[in-house]
Amino acid sequence: MRSVMDVREACARLPALAEARESAAAWRQTVERTGRRLTLGAWAVCLGFTLLGAWFAVGQWALYRLAQEAEARLLAK
């Protein structure tokens, strides 16, 4: 009789197990979707900082060239 009760209890738990699997699958999809968004966001931030750094470097190079030209004009006088 003990095994019959175990089977009945196991059958009674199957709907709860199915619900738990569905819940876990939904949670996993949410986590994966959030991970993709964060990854895209991180790439966007990195690209933004890279472009900002390049813009700063070009500005520094331009200032350096202007300073060289101004120094050459002063020395020419």
Short mmCIF file of C-alpha atoms in Angstrom, two decimals:
data_model
loop_
_atom_site.label_atom_id
_atom_site.label_comp_id
_atom_site.label_asym_id
_atom_site.label_seq_id
_atom_site.Cartn_x
_atom_site.Cartn_y
_atom_site.Cartn_z
CA MET A 1 0.00 0.00 0.00
CA ARG A 2 2.86 2.35 0.65
CA SER A 3 3.90 2.46 -3.02
CA VAL A 4 0.33 3.24 -4.11
CA MET A 5 0.30 6.29 -1.82
CA ASP A 6 3.67 7.39 -3.13
CA VAL A 7 2.39 7.21 -6.71
CA ARG A 8 -0.74 9.15 -5.79
CA GLU A 9 1.31 11.82 -4.03
CA ALA A 10 3.66 12.04 -7.00
CA CYS A 11 0.73 12.43 -9.40
CA ALA A 12 -0.73 15.15 -7.19
CA ARG A 13 2.58 17.06 -7.38
CA LEU A 14 2.85 16.98 -11.19
CA PRO A 15 0.77 20.13 -11.81
CA ALA A 16 2.89 22.01 -9.28
CA LEU A 17 6.02 20.74 -11.00
CA ALA A 18 4.72 21.88 -14.39
CA GLU A 19 3.92 25.32 -12.96
CA ALA A 20 7.39 25.52 -11.44
CA ARG A 21 8.98 24.63 -14.78
CA GLU A 22 6.91 27.29 -16.57
CA SER A 23 7.85 29.84 -13.94
CA ALA A 24 11.52 28.94 -14.23
CA ALA A 25 11.37 29.13 -18.03
CA ALA A 26 9.74 32.57 -17.87
CA TRP A 27 12.33 33.77 -15.36
CA ARG A 28 15.14 32.44 -17.57
CA GLN A 29 13.76 34.30 -20.60
CA THR A 30 13.55 37.49 -18.55
CA VAL A 31 17.14 37.11 -17.38
CA GLU A 32 18.40 36.37 -20.91
CA ARG A 33 16.50 39.34 -22.36
CA THR A 34 17.86 41.64 -19.64
CA GLY A 35 21.36 40.31 -20.27
CA ARG A 36 21.09 41.09 -23.97
CA ARG A 37 19.88 44.61 -23.22
CA LEU A 38 22.69 45.20 -20.73
CA THR A 39 25.22 43.86 -23.21
CA LEU A 40 23.95 46.19 -25.93
CA GLY A 41 23.94 49.07 -23.47
CA ALA A 42 27.50 48.31 -22.40
CA TRP A 43 28.63 48.25 -26.03
CA ALA A 44 26.91 51.58 -26.62
CA VAL A 45 28.61 53.14 -23.60
CA CYS A 46 32.02 51.79 -24.68
CA LEU A 47 31.51 53.12 -28.19
CA GLY A 48 30.48 56.49 -26.78
CA PHE A 49 33.59 56.72 -24.61
CA THR A 50 35.75 55.65 -27.54
CA LEU A 51 34.30 58.36 -29.76
CA LEU A 52 34.63 60.92 -26.98
CA GLY A 53 38.28 59.94 -26.50
CA ALA A 54 38.95 60.18 -30.23
CA TRP A 55 37.32 63.62 -30.34
CA PHE A 56 39.46 64.74 -27.39
CA ALA A 57 42.63 63.38 -29.05
CA VAL A 58 41.89 65.21 -32.31
CA GLY A 59 41.28 68.41 -30.34
CA GLN A 60 44.59 68.02 -28.51
CA TRP A 61 46.39 67.38 -31.79
CA ALA A 62 44.83 70.53 -33.30
CA LEU A 63 45.88 72.61 -30.28
CA TYR A 64 49.40 71.22 -30.54
CA ARG A 65 49.58 72.18 -34.23
CA LEU A 66 48.26 75.69 -33.49
CA ALA A 67 50.82 76.11 -30.73
CA GLN A 68 53.61 75.03 -33.09
CA GLU A 69 52.46 77.52 -35.72
CA ALA A 70 52.22 80.32 -33.15
CA GLU A 71 55.70 79.51 -31.86
CA ALA A 72 57.09 79.49 -35.42
CA ARG A 73 55.53 82.94 -36.04
CA LEU A 74 57.04 84.30 -32.84
CA LEU A 75 60.48 82.94 -33.64
CA ALA A 76 60.29 84.32 -37.20
CA LYS A 77 59.91 87.88 -35.95
#
